[in-house]
mmCIF file of C-alpha atoms in Angstrom:
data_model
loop_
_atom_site.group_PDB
_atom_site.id
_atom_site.type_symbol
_atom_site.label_atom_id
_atom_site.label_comp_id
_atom_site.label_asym_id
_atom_site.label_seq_id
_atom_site.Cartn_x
_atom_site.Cartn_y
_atom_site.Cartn_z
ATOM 1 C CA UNK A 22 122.521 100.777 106.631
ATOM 2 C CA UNK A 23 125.250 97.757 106.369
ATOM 3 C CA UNK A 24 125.611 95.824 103.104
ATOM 4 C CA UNK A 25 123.831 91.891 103.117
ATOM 5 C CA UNK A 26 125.547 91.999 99.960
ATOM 6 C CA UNK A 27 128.842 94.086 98.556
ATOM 7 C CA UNK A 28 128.125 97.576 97.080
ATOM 8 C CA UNK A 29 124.422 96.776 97.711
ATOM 9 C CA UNK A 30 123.698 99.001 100.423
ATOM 10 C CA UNK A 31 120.146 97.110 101.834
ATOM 11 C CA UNK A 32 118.566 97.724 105.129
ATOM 12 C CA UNK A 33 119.690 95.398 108.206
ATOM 13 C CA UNK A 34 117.865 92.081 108.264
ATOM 14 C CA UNK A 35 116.531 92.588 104.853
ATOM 15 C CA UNK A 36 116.822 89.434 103.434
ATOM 16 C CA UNK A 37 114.141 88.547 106.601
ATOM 17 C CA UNK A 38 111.782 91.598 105.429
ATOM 18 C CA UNK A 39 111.590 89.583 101.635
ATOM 19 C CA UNK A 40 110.965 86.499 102.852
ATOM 20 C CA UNK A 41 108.039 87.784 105.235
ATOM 21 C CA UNK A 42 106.841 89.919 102.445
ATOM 22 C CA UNK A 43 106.752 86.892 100.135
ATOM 23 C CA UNK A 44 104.607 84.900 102.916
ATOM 24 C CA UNK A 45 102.111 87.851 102.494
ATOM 25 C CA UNK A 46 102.298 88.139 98.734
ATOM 26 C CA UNK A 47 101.553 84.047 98.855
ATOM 27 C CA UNK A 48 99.122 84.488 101.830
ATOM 28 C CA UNK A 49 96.850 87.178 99.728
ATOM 29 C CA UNK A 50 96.655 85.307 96.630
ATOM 30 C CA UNK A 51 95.754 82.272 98.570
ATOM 31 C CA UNK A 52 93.073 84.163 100.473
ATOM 32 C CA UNK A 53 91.125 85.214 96.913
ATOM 33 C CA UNK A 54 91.855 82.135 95.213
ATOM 34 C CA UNK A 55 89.801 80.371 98.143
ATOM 35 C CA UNK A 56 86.822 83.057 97.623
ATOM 36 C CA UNK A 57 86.908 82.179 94.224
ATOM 37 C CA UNK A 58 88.280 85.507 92.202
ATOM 38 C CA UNK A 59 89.708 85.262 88.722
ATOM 39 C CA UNK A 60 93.294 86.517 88.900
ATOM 40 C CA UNK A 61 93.604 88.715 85.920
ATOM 41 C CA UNK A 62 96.496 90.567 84.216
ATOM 42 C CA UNK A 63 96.149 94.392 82.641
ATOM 43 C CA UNK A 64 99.114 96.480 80.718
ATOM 44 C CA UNK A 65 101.258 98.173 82.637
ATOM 45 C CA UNK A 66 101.976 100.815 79.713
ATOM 46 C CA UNK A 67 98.403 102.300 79.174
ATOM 47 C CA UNK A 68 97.120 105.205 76.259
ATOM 48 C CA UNK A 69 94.945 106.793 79.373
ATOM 49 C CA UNK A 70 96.047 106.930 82.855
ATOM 50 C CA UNK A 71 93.090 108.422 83.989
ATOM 51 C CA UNK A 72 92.191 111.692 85.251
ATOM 52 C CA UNK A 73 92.927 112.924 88.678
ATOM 53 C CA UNK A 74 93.974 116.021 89.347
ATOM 54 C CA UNK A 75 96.502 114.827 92.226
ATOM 55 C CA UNK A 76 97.853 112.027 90.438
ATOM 56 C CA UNK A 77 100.651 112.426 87.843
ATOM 57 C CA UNK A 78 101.286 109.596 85.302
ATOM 58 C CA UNK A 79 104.902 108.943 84.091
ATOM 59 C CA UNK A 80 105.274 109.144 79.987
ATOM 60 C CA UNK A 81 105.979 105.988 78.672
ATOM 61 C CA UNK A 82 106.907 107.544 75.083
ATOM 62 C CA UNK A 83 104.259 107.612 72.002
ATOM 63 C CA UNK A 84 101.484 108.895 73.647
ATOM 64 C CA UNK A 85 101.706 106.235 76.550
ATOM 65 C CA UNK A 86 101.947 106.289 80.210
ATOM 66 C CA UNK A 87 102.451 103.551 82.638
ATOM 67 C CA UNK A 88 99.721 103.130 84.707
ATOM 68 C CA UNK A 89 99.143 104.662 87.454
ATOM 69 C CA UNK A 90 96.108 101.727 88.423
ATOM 70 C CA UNK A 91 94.673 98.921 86.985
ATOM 71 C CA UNK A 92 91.339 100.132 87.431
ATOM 72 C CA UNK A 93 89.802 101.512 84.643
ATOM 73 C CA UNK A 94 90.930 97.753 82.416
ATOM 74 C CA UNK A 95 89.883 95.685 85.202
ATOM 75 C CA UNK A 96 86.535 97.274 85.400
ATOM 76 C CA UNK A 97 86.234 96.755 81.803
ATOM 77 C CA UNK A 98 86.965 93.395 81.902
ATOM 78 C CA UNK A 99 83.981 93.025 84.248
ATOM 79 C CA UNK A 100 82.000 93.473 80.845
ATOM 80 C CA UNK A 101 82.883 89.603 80.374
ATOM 81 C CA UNK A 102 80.508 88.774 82.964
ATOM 82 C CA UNK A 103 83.363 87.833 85.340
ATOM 83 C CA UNK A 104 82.074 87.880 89.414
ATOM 84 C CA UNK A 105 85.186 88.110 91.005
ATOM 85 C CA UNK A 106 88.541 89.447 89.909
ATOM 86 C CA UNK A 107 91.793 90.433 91.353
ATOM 87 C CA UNK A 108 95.395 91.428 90.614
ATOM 88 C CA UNK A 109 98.679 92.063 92.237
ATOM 89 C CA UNK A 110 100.771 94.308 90.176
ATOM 90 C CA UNK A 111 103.266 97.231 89.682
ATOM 91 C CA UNK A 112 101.556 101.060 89.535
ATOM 92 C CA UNK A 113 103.465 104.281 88.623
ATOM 93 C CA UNK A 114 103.008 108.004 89.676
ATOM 94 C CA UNK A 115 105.496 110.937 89.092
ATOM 95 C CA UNK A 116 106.838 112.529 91.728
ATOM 96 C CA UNK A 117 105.911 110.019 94.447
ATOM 97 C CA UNK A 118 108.818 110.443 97.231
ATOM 98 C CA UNK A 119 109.445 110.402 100.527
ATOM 99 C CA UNK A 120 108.875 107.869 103.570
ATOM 100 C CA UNK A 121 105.381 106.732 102.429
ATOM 101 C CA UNK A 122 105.899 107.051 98.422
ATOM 102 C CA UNK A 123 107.853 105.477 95.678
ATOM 103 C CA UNK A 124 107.215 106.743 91.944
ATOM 104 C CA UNK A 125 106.273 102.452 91.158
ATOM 105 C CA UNK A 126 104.910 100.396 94.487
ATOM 106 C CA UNK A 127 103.107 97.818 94.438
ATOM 107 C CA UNK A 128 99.117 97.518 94.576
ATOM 108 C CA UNK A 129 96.118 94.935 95.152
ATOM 109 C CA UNK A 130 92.799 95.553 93.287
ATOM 110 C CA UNK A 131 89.822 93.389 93.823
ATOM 111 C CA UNK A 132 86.391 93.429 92.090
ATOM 112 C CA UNK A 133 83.059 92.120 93.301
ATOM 113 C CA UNK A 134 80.157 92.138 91.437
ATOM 114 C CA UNK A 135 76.470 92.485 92.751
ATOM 115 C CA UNK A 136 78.148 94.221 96.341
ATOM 116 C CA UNK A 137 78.740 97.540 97.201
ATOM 117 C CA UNK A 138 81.383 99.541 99.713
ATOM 118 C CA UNK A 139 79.548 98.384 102.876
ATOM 119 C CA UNK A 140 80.502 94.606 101.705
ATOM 120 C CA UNK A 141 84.011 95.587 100.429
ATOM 121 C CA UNK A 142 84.618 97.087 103.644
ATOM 122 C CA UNK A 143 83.565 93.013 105.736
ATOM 123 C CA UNK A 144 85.497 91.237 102.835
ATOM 124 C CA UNK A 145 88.547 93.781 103.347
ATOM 125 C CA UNK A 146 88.455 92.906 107.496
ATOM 126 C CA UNK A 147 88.235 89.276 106.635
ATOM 127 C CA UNK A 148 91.497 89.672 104.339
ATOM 128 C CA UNK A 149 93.345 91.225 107.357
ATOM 129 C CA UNK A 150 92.251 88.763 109.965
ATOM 130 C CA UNK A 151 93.410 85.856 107.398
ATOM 131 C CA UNK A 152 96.750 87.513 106.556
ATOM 132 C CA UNK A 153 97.077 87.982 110.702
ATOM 133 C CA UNK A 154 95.965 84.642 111.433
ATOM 134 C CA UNK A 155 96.863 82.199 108.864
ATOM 135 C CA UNK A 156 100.385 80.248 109.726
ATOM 136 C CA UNK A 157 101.253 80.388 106.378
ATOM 137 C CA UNK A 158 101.615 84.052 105.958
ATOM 138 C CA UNK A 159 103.977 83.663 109.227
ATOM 139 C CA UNK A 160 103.642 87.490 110.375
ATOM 140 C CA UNK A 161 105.004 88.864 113.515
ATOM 141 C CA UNK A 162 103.009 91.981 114.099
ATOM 142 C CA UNK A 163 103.780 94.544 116.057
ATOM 143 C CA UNK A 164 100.147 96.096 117.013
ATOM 144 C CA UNK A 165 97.680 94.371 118.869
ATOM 145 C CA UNK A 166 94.751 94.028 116.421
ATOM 146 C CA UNK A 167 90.968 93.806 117.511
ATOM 147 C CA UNK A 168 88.485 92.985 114.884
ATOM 148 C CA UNK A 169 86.012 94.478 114.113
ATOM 149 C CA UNK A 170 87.852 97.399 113.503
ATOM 150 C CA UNK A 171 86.546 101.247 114.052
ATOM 151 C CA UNK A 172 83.970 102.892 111.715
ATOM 152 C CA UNK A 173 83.670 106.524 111.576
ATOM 153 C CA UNK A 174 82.749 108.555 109.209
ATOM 154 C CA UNK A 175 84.150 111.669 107.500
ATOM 155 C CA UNK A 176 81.872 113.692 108.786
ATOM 156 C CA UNK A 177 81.526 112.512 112.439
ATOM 157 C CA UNK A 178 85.372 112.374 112.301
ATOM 158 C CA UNK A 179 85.451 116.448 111.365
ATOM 159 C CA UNK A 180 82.969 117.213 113.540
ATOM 160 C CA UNK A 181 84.488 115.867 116.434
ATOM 161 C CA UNK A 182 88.071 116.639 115.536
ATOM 162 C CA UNK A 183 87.998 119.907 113.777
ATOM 163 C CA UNK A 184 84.464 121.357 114.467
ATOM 164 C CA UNK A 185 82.802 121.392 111.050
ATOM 165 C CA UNK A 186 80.847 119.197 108.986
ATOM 166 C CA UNK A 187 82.645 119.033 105.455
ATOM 167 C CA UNK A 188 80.062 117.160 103.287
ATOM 168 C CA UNK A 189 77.369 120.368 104.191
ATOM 169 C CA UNK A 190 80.006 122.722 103.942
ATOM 170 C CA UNK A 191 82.458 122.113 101.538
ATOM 171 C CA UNK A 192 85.768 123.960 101.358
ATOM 172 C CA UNK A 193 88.876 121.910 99.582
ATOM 173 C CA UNK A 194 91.561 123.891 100.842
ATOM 174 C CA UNK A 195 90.389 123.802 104.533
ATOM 175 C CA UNK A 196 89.125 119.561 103.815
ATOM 176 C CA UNK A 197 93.316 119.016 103.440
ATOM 177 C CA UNK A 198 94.649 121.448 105.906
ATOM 178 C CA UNK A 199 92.349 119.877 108.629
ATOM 179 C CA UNK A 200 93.434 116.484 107.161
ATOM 180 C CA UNK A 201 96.889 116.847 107.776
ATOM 181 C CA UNK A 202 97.095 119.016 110.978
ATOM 182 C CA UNK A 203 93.965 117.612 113.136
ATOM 183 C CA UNK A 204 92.754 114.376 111.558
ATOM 184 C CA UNK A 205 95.794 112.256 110.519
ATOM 185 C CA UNK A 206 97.330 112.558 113.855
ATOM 186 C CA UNK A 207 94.024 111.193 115.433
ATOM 187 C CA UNK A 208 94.258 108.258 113.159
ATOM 188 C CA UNK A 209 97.275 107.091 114.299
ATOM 189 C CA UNK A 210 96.226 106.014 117.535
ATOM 190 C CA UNK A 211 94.201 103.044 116.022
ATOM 191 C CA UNK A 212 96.048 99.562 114.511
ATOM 192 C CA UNK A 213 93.325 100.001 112.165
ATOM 193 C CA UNK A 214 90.114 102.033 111.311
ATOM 194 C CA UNK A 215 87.355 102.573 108.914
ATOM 195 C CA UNK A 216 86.681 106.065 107.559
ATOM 196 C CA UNK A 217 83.899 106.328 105.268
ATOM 197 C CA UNK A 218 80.962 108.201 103.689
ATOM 198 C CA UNK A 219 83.159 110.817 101.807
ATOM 199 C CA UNK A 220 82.059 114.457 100.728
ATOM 200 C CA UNK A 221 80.732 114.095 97.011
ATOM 201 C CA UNK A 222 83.407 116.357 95.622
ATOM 202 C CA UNK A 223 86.054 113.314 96.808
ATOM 203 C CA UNK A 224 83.835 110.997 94.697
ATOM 204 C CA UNK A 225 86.308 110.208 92.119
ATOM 205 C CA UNK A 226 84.830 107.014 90.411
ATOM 206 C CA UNK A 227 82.500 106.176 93.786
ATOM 207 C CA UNK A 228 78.930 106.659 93.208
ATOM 208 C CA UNK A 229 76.687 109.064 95.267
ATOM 209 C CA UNK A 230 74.700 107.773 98.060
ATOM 210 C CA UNK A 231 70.959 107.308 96.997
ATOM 211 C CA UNK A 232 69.833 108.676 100.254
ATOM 212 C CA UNK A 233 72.331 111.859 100.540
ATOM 213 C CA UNK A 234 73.693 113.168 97.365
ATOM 214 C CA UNK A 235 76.533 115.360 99.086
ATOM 215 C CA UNK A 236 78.200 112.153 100.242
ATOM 216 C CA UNK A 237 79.568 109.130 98.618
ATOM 217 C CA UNK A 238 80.206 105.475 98.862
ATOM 218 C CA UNK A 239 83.885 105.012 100.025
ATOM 219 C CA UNK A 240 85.964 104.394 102.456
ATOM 220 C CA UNK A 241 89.696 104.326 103.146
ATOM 221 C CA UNK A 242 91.215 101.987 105.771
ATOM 222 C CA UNK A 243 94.236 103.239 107.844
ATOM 223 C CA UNK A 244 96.540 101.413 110.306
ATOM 224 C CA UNK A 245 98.575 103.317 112.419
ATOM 225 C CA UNK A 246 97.877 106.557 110.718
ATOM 226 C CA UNK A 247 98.929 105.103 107.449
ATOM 227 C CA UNK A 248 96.628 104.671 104.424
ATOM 228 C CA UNK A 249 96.422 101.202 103.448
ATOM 229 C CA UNK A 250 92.867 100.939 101.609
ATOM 230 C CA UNK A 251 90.362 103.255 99.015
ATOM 231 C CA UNK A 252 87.230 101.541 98.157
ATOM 232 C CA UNK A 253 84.129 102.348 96.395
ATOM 233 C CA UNK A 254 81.123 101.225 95.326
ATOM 234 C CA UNK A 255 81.712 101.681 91.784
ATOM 235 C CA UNK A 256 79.908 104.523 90.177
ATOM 236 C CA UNK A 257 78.605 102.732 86.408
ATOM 237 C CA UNK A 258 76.491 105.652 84.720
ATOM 238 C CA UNK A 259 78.599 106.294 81.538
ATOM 239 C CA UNK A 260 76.858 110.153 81.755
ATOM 240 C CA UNK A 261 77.987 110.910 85.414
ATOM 241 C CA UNK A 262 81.737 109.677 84.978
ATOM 242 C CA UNK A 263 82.344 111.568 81.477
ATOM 243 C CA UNK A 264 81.082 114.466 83.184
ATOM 244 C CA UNK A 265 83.528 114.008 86.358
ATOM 245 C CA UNK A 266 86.410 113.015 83.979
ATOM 246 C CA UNK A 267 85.500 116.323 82.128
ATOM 247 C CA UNK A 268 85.857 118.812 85.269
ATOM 248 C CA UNK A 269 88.806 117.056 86.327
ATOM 249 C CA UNK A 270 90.161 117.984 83.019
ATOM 250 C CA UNK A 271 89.718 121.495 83.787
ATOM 251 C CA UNK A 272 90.926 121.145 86.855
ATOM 252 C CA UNK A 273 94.367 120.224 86.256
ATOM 253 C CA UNK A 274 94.409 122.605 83.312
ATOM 254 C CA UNK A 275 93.722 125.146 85.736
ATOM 255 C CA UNK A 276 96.350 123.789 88.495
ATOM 256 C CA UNK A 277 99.136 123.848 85.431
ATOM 257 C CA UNK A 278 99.163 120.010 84.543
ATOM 258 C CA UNK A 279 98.863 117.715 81.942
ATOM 259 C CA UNK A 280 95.168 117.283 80.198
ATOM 260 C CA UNK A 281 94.938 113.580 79.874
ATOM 261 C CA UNK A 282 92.680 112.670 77.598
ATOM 262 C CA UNK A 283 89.240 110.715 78.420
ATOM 263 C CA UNK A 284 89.517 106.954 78.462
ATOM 264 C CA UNK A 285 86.432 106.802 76.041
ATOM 265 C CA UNK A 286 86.958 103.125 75.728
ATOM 266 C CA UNK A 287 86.568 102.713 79.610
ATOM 267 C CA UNK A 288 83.034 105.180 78.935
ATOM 268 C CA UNK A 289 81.971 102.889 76.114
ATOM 269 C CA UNK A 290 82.324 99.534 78.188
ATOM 270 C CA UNK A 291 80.206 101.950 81.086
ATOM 271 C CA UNK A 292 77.697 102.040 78.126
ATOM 272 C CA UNK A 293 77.771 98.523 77.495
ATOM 273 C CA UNK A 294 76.726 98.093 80.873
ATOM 274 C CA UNK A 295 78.762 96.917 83.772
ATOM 275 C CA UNK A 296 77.341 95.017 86.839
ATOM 276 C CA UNK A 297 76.531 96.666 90.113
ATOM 277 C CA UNK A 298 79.962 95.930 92.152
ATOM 278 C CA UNK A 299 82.812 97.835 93.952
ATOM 279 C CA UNK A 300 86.064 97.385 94.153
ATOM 280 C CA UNK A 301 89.121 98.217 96.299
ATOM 281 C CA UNK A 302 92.826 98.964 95.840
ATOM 282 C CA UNK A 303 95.369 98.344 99.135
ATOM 283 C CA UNK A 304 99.175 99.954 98.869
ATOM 284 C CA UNK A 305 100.763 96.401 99.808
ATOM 285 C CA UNK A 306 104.358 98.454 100.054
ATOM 286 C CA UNK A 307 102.234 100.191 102.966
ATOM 287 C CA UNK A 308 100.453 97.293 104.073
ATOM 288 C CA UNK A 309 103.457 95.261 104.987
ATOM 289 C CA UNK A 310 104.937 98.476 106.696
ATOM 290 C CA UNK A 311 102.524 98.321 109.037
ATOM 291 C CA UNK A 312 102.219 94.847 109.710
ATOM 292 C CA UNK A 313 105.848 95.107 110.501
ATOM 293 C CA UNK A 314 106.291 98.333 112.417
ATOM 294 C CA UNK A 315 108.014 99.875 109.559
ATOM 295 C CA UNK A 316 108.361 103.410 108.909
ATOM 296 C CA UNK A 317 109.827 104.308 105.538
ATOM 297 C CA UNK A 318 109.150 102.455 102.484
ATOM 298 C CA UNK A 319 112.324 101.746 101.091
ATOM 299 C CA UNK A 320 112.666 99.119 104.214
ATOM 300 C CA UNK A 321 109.477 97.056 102.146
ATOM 301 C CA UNK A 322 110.682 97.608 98.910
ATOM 302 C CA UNK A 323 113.944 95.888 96.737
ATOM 303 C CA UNK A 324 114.776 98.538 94.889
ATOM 304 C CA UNK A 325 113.272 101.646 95.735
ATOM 305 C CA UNK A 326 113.961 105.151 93.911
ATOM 306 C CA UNK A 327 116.792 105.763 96.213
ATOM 307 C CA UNK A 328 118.601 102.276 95.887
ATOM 308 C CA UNK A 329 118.535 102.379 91.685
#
């Protein structure tokens, strides 16, 4: 690494890397301003940061963390009758490191109301083939991209990589040694590909499919092997996702973590009622690495952990 500036220490051609990044930053807001989304602005410092058992928040002092994702305000915000929303902001999660993490990155959430993942997934496409296409954005990729991209589900994609059908037969610990070992190699032979049609217990905040309860409604886009995109249709019985937030609870209690404590405003505005929709969230730190070839994310970011 050579200095563009002295004592600063930044990447070769970095100054290049912003501007390109900007051009994408510009290009994205330009693409949902045109399909009509409400940009929208949620606290970064946050009472709940939700409950996941893989996902650490960082303490924020008093009670607070800073958020981990926008999520949980922006879907109350669809309360307010609001179609379309998006946002581009800063999320946080503890011990994040290493080529593909960063304890804050950056991170794109869109909501659409009266759609579901199957329509996130066409509107998600048509955001890559404008970012890819459109002068303004001014990209010079380094994959050859063919649209429509590759759909495959979870379960085709175990069957035919690792010989088992995980939704059927569900085992965690074998679901994220197969992952790593025999599935995320596969996945980095395609520029870009669809999997979807999870295994329930991965439902997070996706609703179950009506026609097969062991699977749910989300997908996850990767280019190149890395993950770019999680999407859901949104799962809006206030019943169902207290009772998910509650096992998750004992979950990390049982892994040694911090109990979070329920978001019960986020349950009440479930209550309330929000409209049928999904919604998606895309790493852009990871986005622009692989629109550029990149392969650590401190050559996306300004000041990553290791450049403070």
């Amino acid at each position: 690494m050579t200095g563009d500036a002295p004592g600063h220490f930044f990447p070769d051609n970095f100054a290049k890397t912003l501007k390109v990044r900007h051009r994408i930053l510009r290009a994205i807001r330009n693409y949902f301003d045109a399909a009509d989304y409400l940009e929208v602005e949620t606290p970064m410092r946050v009472l709940s940061p939700g409950i996941d058992p893989y996902i650490d928040a960082v303490h924020a002092g008093k009670g607070h963390y800073l958020s981990p994702s926008p999520e949980l305000q922006m879907k109350r915000l669809l309360t307010l009758k609001l179609p379309r929303i998006y946002q581009i902001t800063h999320a946080f999660r503890e011990n994040e490191k290493g080529e593909l993490h960063n304890p804050e990155f950056t991170i794109l959430e869109w909501y659409r109301c009266e759609t579901d993942y199957a329509g996130i997934m066409a509107e998600t496409e048509q955001l890559l083939y404008y970012l890819l296409h459109d002068s303004s954005a001014g990209i010079e990729v380094t994959s050859a991209y063919t649209f429509p991209f590759l759909r495959i589900s979870v379960d085709d994609l175990f069957k035919s990589r690792a010989y088992w059908e995980p939704s059927r037969q569900w085992d965690e610990d074998r679901f994220y040694l197969d992952w790593v070992e025999k599935i995320e190699p596969y996945l980095k032979a395609f520029p870009g590909i669809f999997v979807f049609d999870f295994p329930a217990p991965l439902a997070s905040l996706a609703k179950r499919k009506d026609d097969n309860p062991l699977l749910c409604e989300r997908f996850e886009l990767f280019m190149s092997g890395l993950e770019i995109v999680n999407a859901f249709t949104e799962l809006t019985d206030p019943i169902e996702q207290e009772l998910r937030f509650t096992d998750a609870q004992k979950k990390r209690i049982r892994m040694g973590k911090d109990n979070y404590e329920i978001d019960y405003k986020f349950i009440s505005a479930l209550q309330h009622g929000i409209p049928a929709c999904a919604g998606a969230a895309v790493g852009i730190d990871r986005l622009i690495m692989a629109l550029l070839g990149l392969n650590d994310i401190s050559l996306v970011q300004t000041f990553p952990a290791g450049r403070l």
